[in-house]
Amino acid sequence: MTGAFRMMVDVPTKDGIADSYLVVPEGGPHPGVLFFEDAFGLRPRLFEMADRIAAQGYAVLAPNILYRGGPCPQFDLAALQDPEQRGALFGKIMPFIRQLDTATITSDTESYLDFFAAQQGVAPGPVVVMGYCMGGTNALRAIEAFPSRIKAVASFHGGRLATDEPDSPHLSVGNITGEAYFAHADQDHAMTAEQIKILEAALDAAGVTYRSEIYEGAQHGFTMSDTAAYDEEAEKRHWDNLFALLERTR
């Protein structure tokens, strides 16, 4: 993409520095999109995705939400196309993911929002938050914590959005004042059909404006073209729905 400012930036948080990717189109100011990574972290595929969003006229900030484990790349990602090795890599990453409880996500999100709002070329006012895999889960927690600063959320193959934990994300959807979109993989161990029903029931009870869709035949991680879970048709559908949400809430 041409006609944009893009670079890695350091976002200060209460617990350290989150290495982050920032891309802002020329002109502006542009509406902000806070982009939460999947479990495999910031890498060329995510830069490409952030650039694609920016090409539609949005400023994008993609923080390394696992920065407590060090700057990206934190792991050898050469084998993401191998299903077995992809699964083994999840095992190495999980300890870092477990560090992200609700309080930590809330604190980090405030830092990301503050940094983003101070950047030249970013329009004032609420942003959209979006995420993939664990990033989708954290995106939901983010809009619940900051409904006045986040106007919409999009979660793609987000996991554990409805659990029996006392701080399960679905229990706080009543805080959401904006719009929400959820794209679920057809068979996802991290977000089962029963969990989807629980999430949707909570959204209905809270009166949230939302769409929750199951992508038939897609696996968890279906948007990521650099992994074994990639599904070209599902990825295209996700872009269509994401850009529709961004346009509706622009």
mmCIF file of C-alpha atoms in Angstrom:
data_model
loop_
_atom_site.group_PDB
_atom_site.id
_atom_site.type_symbol
_atom_site.label_atom_id
_atom_site.label_comp_id
_atom_site.label_asym_id
_atom_site.label_seq_id
_atom_site.Cartn_x
_atom_site.Cartn_y
_atom_site.Cartn_z
ATOM 1 C CA MET A 1 0.000 0.000 0.000
ATOM 2 C CA THR A 2 1.249 3.477 -0.860
ATOM 3 C CA GLY A 3 0.289 6.808 0.605
ATOM 4 C CA ALA A 4 0.530 5.823 4.243
ATOM 5 C CA PHE A 5 2.754 6.244 7.262
ATOM 6 C CA ARG A 6 3.649 2.882 8.764
ATOM 7 C CA MET A 7 6.178 1.847 11.370
ATOM 8 C CA MET A 8 6.811 -0.141 14.520
ATOM 9 C CA VAL A 9 6.210 1.942 17.639
ATOM 10 C CA ASP A 10 6.670 1.421 21.369
ATOM 11 C CA VAL A 11 3.474 1.809 23.399
ATOM 12 C CA PRO A 12 4.145 2.370 27.119
ATOM 13 C CA THR A 13 1.941 0.434 29.533
ATOM 14 C CA LYS A 14 1.892 0.024 33.294
ATOM 15 C CA ASP A 15 3.828 -3.221 32.930
ATOM 16 C CA GLY A 16 6.331 -2.329 30.226
ATOM 17 C CA ILE A 17 6.487 -1.567 26.523
ATOM 18 C CA ALA A 18 4.238 -3.110 23.879
ATOM 19 C CA ASP A 19 5.950 -3.206 20.495
ATOM 20 C CA SER A 20 3.206 -2.300 18.040
ATOM 21 C CA TYR A 21 2.518 -1.739 14.350
ATOM 22 C CA LEU A 22 1.012 1.622 13.415
ATOM 23 C CA VAL A 23 -0.265 2.510 9.958
ATOM 24 C CA VAL A 24 -1.973 5.821 9.167
ATOM 25 C CA PRO A 25 -3.057 6.810 5.638
ATOM 26 C CA GLU A 26 -2.104 10.203 4.246
ATOM 27 C CA GLY A 27 -4.500 13.058 4.857
ATOM 28 C CA GLY A 28 -7.137 12.529 7.449
ATOM 29 C CA PRO A 29 -7.815 12.517 10.233
ATOM 30 C CA HIS A 30 -8.948 8.911 9.878
ATOM 31 C CA PRO A 31 -11.182 6.771 12.117
ATOM 32 C CA GLY A 32 -9.187 4.489 14.388
ATOM 33 C CA VAL A 33 -9.138 0.690 14.401
ATOM 34 C CA LEU A 34 -7.464 -1.103 17.302
ATOM 35 C CA PHE A 35 -6.306 -4.466 15.936
ATOM 36 C CA PHE A 36 -5.666 -7.352 18.369
ATOM 37 C CA GLU A 37 -3.448 -10.167 17.120
ATOM 38 C CA ASP A 38 -4.028 -13.887 17.216
ATOM 39 C CA ALA A 39 -1.906 -16.096 19.477
ATOM 40 C CA PHE A 40 1.019 -16.251 17.051
ATOM 41 C CA GLY A 41 1.772 -12.563 17.388
ATOM 42 C CA LEU A 42 2.757 -9.702 15.119
ATOM 43 C CA ARG A 43 4.234 -10.945 11.850
ATOM 44 C CA PRO A 44 4.060 -10.212 8.109
ATOM 45 C CA ARG A 45 0.555 -11.664 7.749
ATOM 46 C CA LEU A 46 -0.820 -9.288 10.391
ATOM 47 C CA PHE A 47 1.013 -6.309 8.908
ATOM 48 C CA GLU A 48 -0.583 -7.162 5.574
ATOM 49 C CA MET A 49 -4.037 -7.312 7.180
ATOM 50 C CA ALA A 50 -3.561 -4.007 8.997
ATOM 51 C CA ASP A 51 -2.429 -2.395 5.742
ATOM 52 C CA ARG A 52 -5.533 -3.694 3.983
ATOM 53 C CA ILE A 53 -7.753 -2.041 6.586
ATOM 54 C CA ALA A 54 -5.777 1.202 6.370
ATOM 55 C CA ALA A 55 -6.198 1.198 2.592
ATOM 56 C CA GLN A 56 -9.931 1.680 3.215
ATOM 57 C CA GLY A 57 -9.232 4.959 5.031
ATOM 58 C CA TYR A 58 -8.627 3.885 8.630
ATOM 59 C CA ALA A 59 -5.738 4.413 11.023
ATOM 60 C CA VAL A 60 -4.713 1.080 12.550
ATOM 61 C CA LEU A 61 -2.784 0.241 15.703
ATOM 62 C CA ALA A 62 -1.820 -3.411 16.204
ATOM 63 C CA PRO A 63 -0.134 -3.904 19.593
ATOM 64 C CA ASN A 64 1.815 -6.972 20.648
ATOM 65 C CA ILE A 65 -0.630 -7.983 23.358
ATOM 66 C CA LEU A 66 1.795 -10.667 24.561
ATOM 67 C CA TYR A 67 4.578 -8.130 25.098
ATOM 68 C CA ARG A 68 5.249 -9.423 28.615
ATOM 69 C CA GLY A 69 6.911 -12.376 26.936
ATOM 70 C CA GLY A 70 9.199 -10.101 24.937
ATOM 71 C CA PRO A 71 8.995 -8.345 21.578
ATOM 72 C CA CYS A 72 7.784 -10.142 18.452
ATOM 73 C CA PRO A 73 8.642 -12.545 17.023
ATOM 74 C CA GLN A 74 8.646 -14.479 20.287
ATOM 75 C CA PHE A 75 8.533 -17.916 18.684
ATOM 76 C CA ASP A 76 9.773 -19.700 15.581
ATOM 77 C CA LEU A 77 6.772 -19.500 13.280
ATOM 78 C CA ALA A 78 8.289 -21.340 10.321
ATOM 79 C CA ALA A 79 6.049 -24.389 10.839
ATOM 80 C CA LEU A 80 2.639 -22.695 11.077
ATOM 81 C CA GLN A 81 1.530 -24.522 7.919
ATOM 82 C CA ASP A 82 2.029 -27.879 9.664
ATOM 83 C CA PRO A 83 -1.089 -28.795 11.717
ATOM 84 C CA GLU A 84 0.837 -30.843 14.283
ATOM 85 C CA GLN A 85 3.570 -28.288 14.833
ATOM 86 C CA ARG A 86 0.990 -25.499 14.947
ATOM 87 C CA GLY A 87 -0.672 -27.341 17.835
ATOM 88 C CA ALA A 88 2.635 -27.782 19.643
ATOM 89 C CA LEU A 89 3.341 -24.075 19.269
ATOM 90 C CA PHE A 90 0.037 -23.291 20.992
ATOM 91 C CA GLY A 91 1.349 -25.175 24.017
ATOM 92 C CA LYS A 92 4.377 -22.900 24.218
ATOM 93 C CA ILE A 93 2.261 -19.764 23.878
ATOM 94 C CA MET A 94 -0.477 -20.637 26.375
ATOM 95 C CA PRO A 95 1.460 -19.536 29.508
ATOM 96 C CA PHE A 96 1.666 -16.035 28.077
ATOM 97 C CA ILE A 97 -1.999 -16.012 27.096
ATOM 98 C CA ARG A 98 -3.010 -17.033 30.623
ATOM 99 C CA GLN A 99 -1.342 -13.895 31.966
ATOM 100 C CA LEU A 100 -4.026 -11.815 30.274
ATOM 101 C CA ASP A 101 -6.766 -11.710 32.874
ATOM 102 C CA THR A 102 -9.534 -9.127 32.748
ATOM 103 C CA ALA A 103 -7.674 -6.562 34.852
ATOM 104 C CA THR A 104 -4.541 -6.856 32.715
ATOM 105 C CA ILE A 105 -6.453 -6.573 29.445
ATOM 106 C CA THR A 106 -8.314 -3.532 30.760
ATOM 107 C CA SER A 107 -5.123 -1.799 31.855
ATOM 108 C CA ASP A 108 -3.339 -2.547 28.575
ATOM 109 C CA THR A 109 -6.304 -1.427 26.486
ATOM 110 C CA GLU A 110 -6.371 1.925 28.234
ATOM 111 C CA SER A 111 -2.700 2.387 27.335
ATOM 112 C CA TYR A 112 -3.327 1.435 23.714
ATOM 113 C CA LEU A 113 -6.270 3.822 23.447
ATOM 114 C CA ASP A 114 -4.341 6.695 25.016
ATOM 115 C CA PHE A 115 -1.374 6.185 22.699
ATOM 116 C CA PHE A 116 -3.565 5.832 19.605
ATOM 117 C CA ALA A 117 -5.574 8.966 20.398
ATOM 118 C CA ALA A 118 -2.369 11.012 20.595
ATOM 119 C CA GLN A 119 -1.170 10.068 17.101
ATOM 120 C CA GLN A 120 -1.297 12.541 14.243
ATOM 121 C CA GLY A 121 -3.797 11.594 11.571
ATOM 122 C CA VAL A 122 -6.106 9.690 13.928
ATOM 123 C CA ALA A 123 -9.596 11.139 14.258
ATOM 124 C CA PRO A 124 -10.756 12.036 17.757
ATOM 125 C CA GLY A 125 -13.491 10.017 19.358
ATOM 126 C CA PRO A 126 -14.299 6.328 19.784
ATOM 127 C CA VAL A 127 -12.497 3.634 17.794
ATOM 128 C CA VAL A 128 -13.434 0.170 16.587
ATOM 129 C CA VAL A 129 -11.684 -2.775 18.233
ATOM 130 C CA MET A 130 -11.228 -6.053 16.402
ATOM 131 C CA GLY A 131 -9.341 -9.248 17.000
ATOM 132 C CA TYR A 132 -8.578 -12.796 15.990
ATOM 133 C CA CYS A 133 -8.425 -15.903 18.173
ATOM 134 C CA MET A 134 -7.413 -14.669 21.655
ATOM 135 C CA GLY A 135 -7.448 -11.155 20.191
ATOM 136 C CA GLY A 136 -11.173 -11.516 19.563
ATOM 137 C CA THR A 137 -11.703 -12.460 23.198
ATOM 138 C CA ASN A 138 -9.645 -9.503 24.363
ATOM 139 C CA ALA A 139 -11.458 -7.193 21.961
ATOM 140 C CA LEU A 140 -14.761 -8.117 23.604
ATOM 141 C CA ARG A 141 -13.315 -7.429 27.045
ATOM 142 C CA ALA A 142 -11.969 -4.110 25.752
ATOM 143 C CA ILE A 143 -15.324 -2.753 24.558
ATOM 144 C CA GLU A 144 -16.939 -3.939 27.793
ATOM 145 C CA ALA A 145 -14.382 -1.979 29.801
ATOM 146 C CA PHE A 146 -14.430 1.174 27.638
ATOM 147 C CA PRO A 147 -17.850 1.525 25.983
ATOM 148 C CA SER A 148 -17.470 5.301 25.664
ATOM 149 C CA ARG A 149 -14.116 4.974 23.875
ATOM 150 C CA ILE A 150 -14.893 1.951 21.666
ATOM 151 C CA LYS A 151 -17.884 2.164 19.336
ATOM 152 C CA ALA A 152 -17.874 -1.352 17.858
ATOM 153 C CA VAL A 153 -16.190 -4.731 18.188
ATOM 154 C CA ALA A 154 -15.472 -7.504 15.692
ATOM 155 C CA SER A 155 -14.297 -10.918 16.893
ATOM 156 C CA PHE A 156 -13.122 -13.554 14.421
ATOM 157 C CA HIS A 157 -12.734 -17.131 15.668
ATOM 158 C CA GLY A 158 -12.532 -15.752 19.192
ATOM 159 C CA GLY A 159 -12.213 -18.371 21.911
ATOM 160 C CA ARG A 160 -13.773 -18.780 25.363
ATOM 161 C CA LEU A 161 -16.246 -15.921 24.954
ATOM 162 C CA ALA A 162 -18.682 -17.758 27.221
ATOM 163 C CA THR A 163 -17.381 -19.956 30.021
ATOM 164 C CA ASP A 164 -18.319 -20.874 33.574
ATOM 165 C CA GLU A 165 -15.600 -18.614 34.974
ATOM 166 C CA PRO A 166 -16.799 -15.728 37.198
ATOM 167 C CA ASP A 167 -15.310 -13.170 34.798
ATOM 168 C CA SER A 168 -16.411 -14.802 31.554
ATOM 169 C CA PRO A 169 -16.693 -12.153 28.806
ATOM 170 C CA HIS A 170 -20.347 -12.935 28.123
ATOM 171 C CA LEU A 171 -21.311 -11.814 31.634
ATOM 172 C CA SER A 172 -20.399 -8.179 30.896
ATOM 173 C CA VAL A 173 -21.908 -7.672 27.450
ATOM 174 C CA GLY A 174 -24.512 -5.408 29.042
ATOM 175 C CA ASN A 175 -21.808 -2.723 29.187
ATOM 176 C CA ILE A 176 -21.661 -2.536 25.382
ATOM 177 C CA THR A 177 -23.373 0.504 23.878
ATOM 178 C CA GLY A 178 -22.064 0.048 20.314
ATOM 179 C CA GLU A 179 -22.348 -2.694 17.720
ATOM 180 C CA ALA A 180 -20.787 -6.164 17.860
ATOM 181 C CA TYR A 181 -19.961 -8.774 15.231
ATOM 182 C CA PHE A 182 -18.885 -12.358 15.943
ATOM 183 C CA ALA A 183 -17.613 -14.859 13.371
ATOM 184 C CA HIS A 184 -17.329 -18.388 14.731
ATOM 185 C CA ALA A 185 -15.598 -21.373 13.185
ATOM 186 C CA ASP A 186 -17.906 -24.275 12.435
ATOM 187 C CA GLN A 187 -16.180 -26.654 14.832
ATOM 188 C CA ASP A 188 -13.976 -24.878 17.331
ATOM 189 C CA HIS A 189 -12.847 -26.473 20.575
ATOM 190 C CA ALA A 190 -12.330 -22.968 22.004
ATOM 191 C CA MET A 191 -15.880 -21.835 21.181
ATOM 192 C CA THR A 192 -18.381 -24.670 20.989
ATOM 193 C CA ALA A 193 -21.932 -24.528 19.689
ATOM 194 C CA GLU A 194 -23.178 -24.478 23.283
ATOM 195 C CA GLN A 195 -20.900 -21.573 24.157
ATOM 196 C CA ILE A 196 -22.141 -19.670 21.110
ATOM 197 C CA LYS A 197 -25.721 -20.127 22.301
ATOM 198 C CA ILE A 198 -24.809 -18.839 25.767
ATOM 199 C CA LEU A 199 -23.097 -15.785 24.290
ATOM 200 C CA GLU A 200 -26.010 -14.997 22.007
ATOM 201 C CA ALA A 201 -28.510 -15.384 24.850
ATOM 202 C CA ALA A 202 -26.518 -12.908 26.929
ATOM 203 C CA LEU A 203 -26.354 -10.431 24.037
ATOM 204 C CA ASP A 204 -30.099 -10.760 23.464
ATOM 205 C CA ALA A 205 -30.875 -10.261 27.141
ATOM 206 C CA ALA A 206 -28.690 -7.151 27.236
ATOM 207 C CA GLY A 207 -30.242 -5.666 24.102
ATOM 208 C CA VAL A 208 -26.909 -5.405 22.278
ATOM 209 C CA THR A 209 -26.957 -4.686 18.544
ATOM 210 C CA TYR A 210 -25.014 -7.601 17.133
ATOM 211 C CA ARG A 211 -24.557 -10.282 14.500
ATOM 212 C CA SER A 212 -23.227 -13.717 15.404
ATOM 213 C CA GLU A 213 -22.478 -16.066 12.513
ATOM 214 C CA ILE A 214 -21.078 -19.543 12.098
ATOM 215 C CA TYR A 215 -18.718 -20.015 9.171
ATOM 216 C CA GLU A 216 -19.590 -23.501 7.993
ATOM 217 C CA GLY A 217 -16.628 -25.781 7.358
ATOM 218 C CA ALA A 218 -14.079 -23.314 8.735
ATOM 219 C CA GLN A 219 -11.516 -24.148 11.393
ATOM 220 C CA HIS A 220 -10.340 -22.064 14.303
ATOM 221 C CA GLY A 221 -7.887 -19.598 12.768
ATOM 222 C CA PHE A 222 -9.535 -19.599 9.340
ATOM 223 C CA THR A 223 -8.449 -16.032 8.486
ATOM 224 C CA MET A 224 -4.720 -16.659 8.755
ATOM 225 C CA SER A 225 -3.219 -17.487 5.363
ATOM 226 C CA ASP A 226 0.144 -18.379 6.912
ATOM 227 C CA THR A 227 -1.274 -21.238 9.003
ATOM 228 C CA ALA A 228 -2.691 -24.693 8.383
ATOM 229 C CA ALA A 229 -6.171 -23.510 9.421
ATOM 230 C CA TYR A 230 -6.568 -21.064 6.530
ATOM 231 C CA ASP A 231 -9.841 -21.110 4.584
ATOM 232 C CA GLU A 232 -9.893 -18.820 1.552
ATOM 233 C CA GLU A 233 -13.678 -18.583 1.282
ATOM 234 C CA ALA A 234 -14.099 -17.896 5.000
ATOM 235 C CA GLU A 235 -11.355 -15.275 4.899
ATOM 236 C CA LYS A 236 -13.131 -13.417 2.089
ATOM 237 C CA ARG A 237 -16.392 -13.547 4.028
ATOM 238 C CA HIS A 238 -14.647 -12.127 7.082
ATOM 239 C CA TRP A 239 -13.317 -9.143 5.097
ATOM 240 C CA ASP A 240 -16.777 -8.443 3.695
ATOM 241 C CA ASN A 241 -18.300 -8.433 7.163
ATOM 242 C CA LEU A 242 -15.495 -6.456 8.756
ATOM 243 C CA PHE A 243 -15.586 -3.695 6.170
ATOM 244 C CA ALA A 244 -19.383 -3.556 6.373
ATOM 245 C CA LEU A 245 -19.145 -3.054 10.154
ATOM 246 C CA LEU A 246 -16.467 -0.384 9.785
ATOM 247 C CA GLU A 247 -18.554 1.458 7.213
ATOM 248 C CA ARG A 248 -21.715 1.286 9.358
ATOM 249 C CA THR A 249 -19.907 2.713 12.363
ATOM 250 C CA ARG A 250 -17.607 5.154 10.556
#
